[in-house]
Short mmCIF file of C-alpha atoms and ligand atoms in Angstrom, two decimals:
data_model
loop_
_atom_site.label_atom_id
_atom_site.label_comp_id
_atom_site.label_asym_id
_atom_site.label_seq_id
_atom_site.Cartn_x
_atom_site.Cartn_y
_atom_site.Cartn_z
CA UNK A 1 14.86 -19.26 -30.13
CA UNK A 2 13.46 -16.11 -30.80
CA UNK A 3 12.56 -13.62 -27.85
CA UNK A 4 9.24 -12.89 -28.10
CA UNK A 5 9.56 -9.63 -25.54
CA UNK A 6 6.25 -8.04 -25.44
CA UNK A 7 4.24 -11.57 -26.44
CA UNK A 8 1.82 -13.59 -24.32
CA UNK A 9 1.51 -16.84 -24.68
CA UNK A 10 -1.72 -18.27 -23.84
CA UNK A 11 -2.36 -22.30 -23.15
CA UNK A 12 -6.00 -21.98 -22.76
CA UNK A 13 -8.78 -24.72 -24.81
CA UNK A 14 -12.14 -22.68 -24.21
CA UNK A 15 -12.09 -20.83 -27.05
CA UNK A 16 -14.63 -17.93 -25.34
CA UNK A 17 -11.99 -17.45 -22.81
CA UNK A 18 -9.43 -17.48 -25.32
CA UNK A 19 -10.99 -14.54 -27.13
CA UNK A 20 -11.70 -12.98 -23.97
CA UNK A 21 -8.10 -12.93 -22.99
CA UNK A 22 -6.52 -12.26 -26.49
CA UNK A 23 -8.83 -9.25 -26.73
CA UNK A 24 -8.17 -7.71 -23.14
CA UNK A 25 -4.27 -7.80 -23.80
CA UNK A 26 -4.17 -6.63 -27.66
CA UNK A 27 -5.91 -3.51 -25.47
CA UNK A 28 -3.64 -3.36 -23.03
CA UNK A 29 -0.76 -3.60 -25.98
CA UNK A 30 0.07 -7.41 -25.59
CA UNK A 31 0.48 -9.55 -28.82
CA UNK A 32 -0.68 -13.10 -27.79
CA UNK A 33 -0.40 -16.38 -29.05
CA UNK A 34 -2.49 -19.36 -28.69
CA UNK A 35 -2.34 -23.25 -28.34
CA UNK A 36 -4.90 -25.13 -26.66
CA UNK A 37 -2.83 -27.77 -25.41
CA UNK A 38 -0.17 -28.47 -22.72
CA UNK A 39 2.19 -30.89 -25.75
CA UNK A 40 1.59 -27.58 -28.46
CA UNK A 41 2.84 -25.54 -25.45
CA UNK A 42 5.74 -26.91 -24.85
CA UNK A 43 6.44 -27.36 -28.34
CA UNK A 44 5.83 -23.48 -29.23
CA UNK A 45 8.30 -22.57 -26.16
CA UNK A 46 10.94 -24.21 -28.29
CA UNK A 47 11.01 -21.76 -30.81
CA UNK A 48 9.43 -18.65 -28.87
CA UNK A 49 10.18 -17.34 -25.42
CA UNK A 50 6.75 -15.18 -24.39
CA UNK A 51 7.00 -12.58 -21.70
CA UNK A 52 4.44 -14.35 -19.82
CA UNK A 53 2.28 -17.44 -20.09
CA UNK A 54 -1.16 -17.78 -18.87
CA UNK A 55 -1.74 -21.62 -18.07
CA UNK A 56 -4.89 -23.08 -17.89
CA UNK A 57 -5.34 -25.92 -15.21
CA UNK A 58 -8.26 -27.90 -16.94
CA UNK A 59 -6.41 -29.05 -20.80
CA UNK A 60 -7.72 -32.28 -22.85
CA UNK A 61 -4.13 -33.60 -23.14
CA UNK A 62 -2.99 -32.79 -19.35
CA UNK A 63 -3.00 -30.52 -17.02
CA UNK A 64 -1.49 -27.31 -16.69
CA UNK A 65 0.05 -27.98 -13.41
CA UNK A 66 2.41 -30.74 -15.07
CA UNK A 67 3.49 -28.15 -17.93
CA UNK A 68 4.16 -25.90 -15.07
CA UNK A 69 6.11 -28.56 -13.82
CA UNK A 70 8.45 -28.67 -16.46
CA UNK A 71 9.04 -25.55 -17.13
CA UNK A 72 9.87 -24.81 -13.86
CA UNK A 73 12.05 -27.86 -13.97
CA UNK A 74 13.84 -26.78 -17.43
CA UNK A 75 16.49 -24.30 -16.95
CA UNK A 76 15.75 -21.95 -19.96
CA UNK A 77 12.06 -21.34 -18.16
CA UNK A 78 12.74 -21.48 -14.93
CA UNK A 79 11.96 -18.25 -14.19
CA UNK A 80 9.50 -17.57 -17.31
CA UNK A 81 6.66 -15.44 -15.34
CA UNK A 82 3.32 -18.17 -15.26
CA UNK A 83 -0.25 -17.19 -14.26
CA UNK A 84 -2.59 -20.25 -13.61
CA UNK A 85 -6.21 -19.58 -14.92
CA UNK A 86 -8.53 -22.22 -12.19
CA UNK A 87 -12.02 -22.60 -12.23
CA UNK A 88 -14.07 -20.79 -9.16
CA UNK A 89 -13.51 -22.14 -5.96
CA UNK A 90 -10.71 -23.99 -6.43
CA UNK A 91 -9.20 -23.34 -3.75
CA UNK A 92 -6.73 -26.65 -2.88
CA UNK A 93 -5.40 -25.82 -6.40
CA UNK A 94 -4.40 -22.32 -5.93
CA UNK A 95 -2.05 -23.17 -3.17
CA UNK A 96 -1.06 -26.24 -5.37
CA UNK A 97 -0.35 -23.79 -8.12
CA UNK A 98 1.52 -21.74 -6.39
CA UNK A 99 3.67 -24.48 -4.53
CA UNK A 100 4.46 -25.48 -8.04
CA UNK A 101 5.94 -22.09 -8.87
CA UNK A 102 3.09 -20.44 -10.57
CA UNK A 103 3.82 -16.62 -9.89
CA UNK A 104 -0.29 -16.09 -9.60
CA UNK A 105 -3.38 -17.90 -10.17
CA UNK A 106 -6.52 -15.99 -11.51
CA UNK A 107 -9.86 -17.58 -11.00
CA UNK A 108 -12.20 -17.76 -13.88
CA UNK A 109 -14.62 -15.59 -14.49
CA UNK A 110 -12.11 -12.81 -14.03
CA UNK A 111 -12.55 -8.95 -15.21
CA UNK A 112 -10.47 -8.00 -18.09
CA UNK A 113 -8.95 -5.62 -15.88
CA UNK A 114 -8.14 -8.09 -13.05
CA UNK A 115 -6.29 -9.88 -15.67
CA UNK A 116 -4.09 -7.10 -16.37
CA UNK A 117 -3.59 -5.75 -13.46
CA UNK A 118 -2.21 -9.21 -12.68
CA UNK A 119 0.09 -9.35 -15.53
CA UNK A 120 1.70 -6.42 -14.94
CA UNK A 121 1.97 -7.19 -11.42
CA UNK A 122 3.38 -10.31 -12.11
CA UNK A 123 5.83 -8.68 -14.72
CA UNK A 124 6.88 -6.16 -11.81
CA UNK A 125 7.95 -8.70 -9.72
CA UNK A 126 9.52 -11.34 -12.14
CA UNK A 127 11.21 -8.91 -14.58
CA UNK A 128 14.68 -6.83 -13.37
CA UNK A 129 14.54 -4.40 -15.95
CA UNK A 130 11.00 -3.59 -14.81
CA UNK A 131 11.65 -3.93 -11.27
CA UNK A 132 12.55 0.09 -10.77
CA UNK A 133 9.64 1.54 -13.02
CA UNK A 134 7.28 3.49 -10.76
CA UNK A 135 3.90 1.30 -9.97
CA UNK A 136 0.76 3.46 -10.46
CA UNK A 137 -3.01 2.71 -9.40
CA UNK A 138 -5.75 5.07 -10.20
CA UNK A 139 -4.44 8.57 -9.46
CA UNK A 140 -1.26 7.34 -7.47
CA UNK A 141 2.21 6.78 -8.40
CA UNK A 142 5.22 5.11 -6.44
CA UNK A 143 8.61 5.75 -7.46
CA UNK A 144 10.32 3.02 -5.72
CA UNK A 145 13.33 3.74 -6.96
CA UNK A 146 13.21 7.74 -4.99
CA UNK A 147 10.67 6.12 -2.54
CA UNK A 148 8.58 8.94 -3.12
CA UNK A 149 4.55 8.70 -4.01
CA UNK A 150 2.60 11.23 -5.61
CA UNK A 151 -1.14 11.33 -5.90
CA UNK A 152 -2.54 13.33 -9.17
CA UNK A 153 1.23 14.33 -9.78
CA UNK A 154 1.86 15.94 -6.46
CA UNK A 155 4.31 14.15 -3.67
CA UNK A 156 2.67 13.19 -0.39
CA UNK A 157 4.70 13.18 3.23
CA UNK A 158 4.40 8.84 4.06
CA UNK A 159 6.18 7.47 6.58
CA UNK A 160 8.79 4.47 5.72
CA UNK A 161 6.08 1.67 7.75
CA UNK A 162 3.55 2.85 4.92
CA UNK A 163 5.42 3.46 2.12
CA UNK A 164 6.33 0.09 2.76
CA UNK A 165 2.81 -1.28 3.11
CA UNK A 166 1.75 0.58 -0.10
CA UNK A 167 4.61 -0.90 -1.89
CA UNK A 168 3.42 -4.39 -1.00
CA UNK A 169 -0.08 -3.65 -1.88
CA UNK A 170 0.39 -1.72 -5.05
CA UNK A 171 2.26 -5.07 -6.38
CA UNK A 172 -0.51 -7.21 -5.49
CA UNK A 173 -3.64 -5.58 -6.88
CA UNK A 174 -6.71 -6.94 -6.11
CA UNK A 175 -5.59 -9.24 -3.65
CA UNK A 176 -6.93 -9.43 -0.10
CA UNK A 177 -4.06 -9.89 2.34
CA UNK A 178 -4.71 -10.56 6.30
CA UNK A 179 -3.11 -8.50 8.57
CA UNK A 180 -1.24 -11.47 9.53
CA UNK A 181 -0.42 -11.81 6.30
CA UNK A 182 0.92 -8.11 5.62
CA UNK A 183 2.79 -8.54 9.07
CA UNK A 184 4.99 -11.24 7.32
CA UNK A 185 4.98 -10.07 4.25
CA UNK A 186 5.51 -5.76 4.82
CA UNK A 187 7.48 -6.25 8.17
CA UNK A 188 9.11 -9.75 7.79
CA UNK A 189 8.38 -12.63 10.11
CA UNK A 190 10.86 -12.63 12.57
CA UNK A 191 9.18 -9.92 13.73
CA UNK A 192 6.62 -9.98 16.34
CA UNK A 193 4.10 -7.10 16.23
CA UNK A 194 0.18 -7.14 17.21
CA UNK A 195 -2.02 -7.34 14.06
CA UNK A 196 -3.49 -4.16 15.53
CA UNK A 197 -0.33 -2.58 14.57
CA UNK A 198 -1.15 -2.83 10.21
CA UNK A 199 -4.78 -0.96 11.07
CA UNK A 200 -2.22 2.11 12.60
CA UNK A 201 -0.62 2.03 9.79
CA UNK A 202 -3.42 1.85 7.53
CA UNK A 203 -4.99 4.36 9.60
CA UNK A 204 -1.79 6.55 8.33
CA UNK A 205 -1.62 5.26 4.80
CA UNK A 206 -5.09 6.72 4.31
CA UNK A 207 -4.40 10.05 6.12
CA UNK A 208 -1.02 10.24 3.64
CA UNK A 209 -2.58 9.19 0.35
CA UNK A 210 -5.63 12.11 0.81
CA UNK A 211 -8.23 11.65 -2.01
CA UNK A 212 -6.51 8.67 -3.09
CA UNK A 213 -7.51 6.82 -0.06
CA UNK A 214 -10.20 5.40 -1.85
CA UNK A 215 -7.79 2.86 -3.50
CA UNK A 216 -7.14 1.09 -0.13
CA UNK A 217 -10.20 -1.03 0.85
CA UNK A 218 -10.96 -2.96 4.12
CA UNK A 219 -12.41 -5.98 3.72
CA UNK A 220 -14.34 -6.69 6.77
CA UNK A 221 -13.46 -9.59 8.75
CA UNK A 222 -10.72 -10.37 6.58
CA UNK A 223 -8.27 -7.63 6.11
CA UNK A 224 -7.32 -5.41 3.56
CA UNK A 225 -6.69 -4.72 -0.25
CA UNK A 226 -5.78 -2.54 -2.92
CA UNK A 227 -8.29 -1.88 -5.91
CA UNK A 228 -9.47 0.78 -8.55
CA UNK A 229 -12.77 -0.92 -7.92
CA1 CA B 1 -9.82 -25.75 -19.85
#
């Protein structure tokens, strides 16, 4: 099997979307390849391991979900980094998705940067060797290795709550997280804390990150997120 490092392998049968997505990563410095079903999937990872595979749900032979299946049930690809592409509104299939081990979903239409943002997330997260590299966003950059962050270059004084907060929401870009959800996630959930406490400590983020406050958005009524947007 040859180790196709830097190569994304895309299971996708709407050709548009295909080119969309081959496109968007040869910018972003991806090589891709391309089969269009789930049986010429799992007949290309035989030969090739990609870095990452984007899965379609909908395919003509079967769907995604039951490739995802068995990769996740073969012990070569266990732990081969999967986005599931789902049509809009999908939502049962998300969380089916990602029960099945998918390490994201994106939902169709997507922005070609919403797509990479994702992948490199995803990468972050899955990928040791990438796990210490310093995450940026716009004009910010967290070292998480010194757990230092510097906005156009220059360090900024953040508290350990928020640099863990920022942490979390600089891996998961574009992503709109409750604060009951940060709770768990940021603080762990054996602990028990008032969701008033992650607005404090947004409140501080902010205050700490100066002109690149911008990057952390509140989404009314549901909680908050961090985008370039
Ligand atoms: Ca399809």
């Amino acid at each position: 099997m040859t180790n196709s490092a830097s190569r994304i392998l895309i299971v996708e049968d709407e050709l548009a979307i295909v080119e969309l997505v081959r496109f968007t990563l040869k910018s972003a410095g991806w090589d891709s390849d391309v089969v269009h079903t789930t049986a010429d999937a799992w007949e290309h990872l035989q030969q090739h391991r990609p870095q990452l595979i984007l899965l379609d749900w909908m395919l003509p032979d079967q769907s995604g979900l039951k490739l995802l299946a068995r990769i996740r049930a073969d012990r070569n690809f266990s732990n081969l980094p999967v986005i599931m592409l789902t049509a809009k509104g999908m939502e049962e299939d998300k969380v089916a998705g990602l029960d099945q081990g998918a390490d994201d979903y994106i939902t169709k239409p997507f922005s070609p940067r919403e797509l990479t943002a994702r992948i490199k997330a995803v990468i972050r997260r899955k990928m040791p060797e990438h796990a210490e590299m310093a995450m940026t966003a716009g004009p910010l950059e967290l070292d998480p290795v010194s757990c230092r962050v510097y906005v156009q270059g220059n360090q900024v004084e953040i508290g350990h709550a928020e640099f863990k907060l920022l942490k979390f929401l600089i891996a998961h870009p574009e992503r709109v997280f409750s604060r009951g959800q940060l709770l768990d996630k940021v603080w762990g959930d054996h602990v028990v804390l008032e969701e008033r406490t992650v607005d404090v400590h947004i409140l501080r983020l902010r205050k700490a990150l100066g002109e690149a406050e911008f990057l952390i958005k509140t989404i009314r009524s549901v909680g908050y997120m961090l985008s370039e947007k």
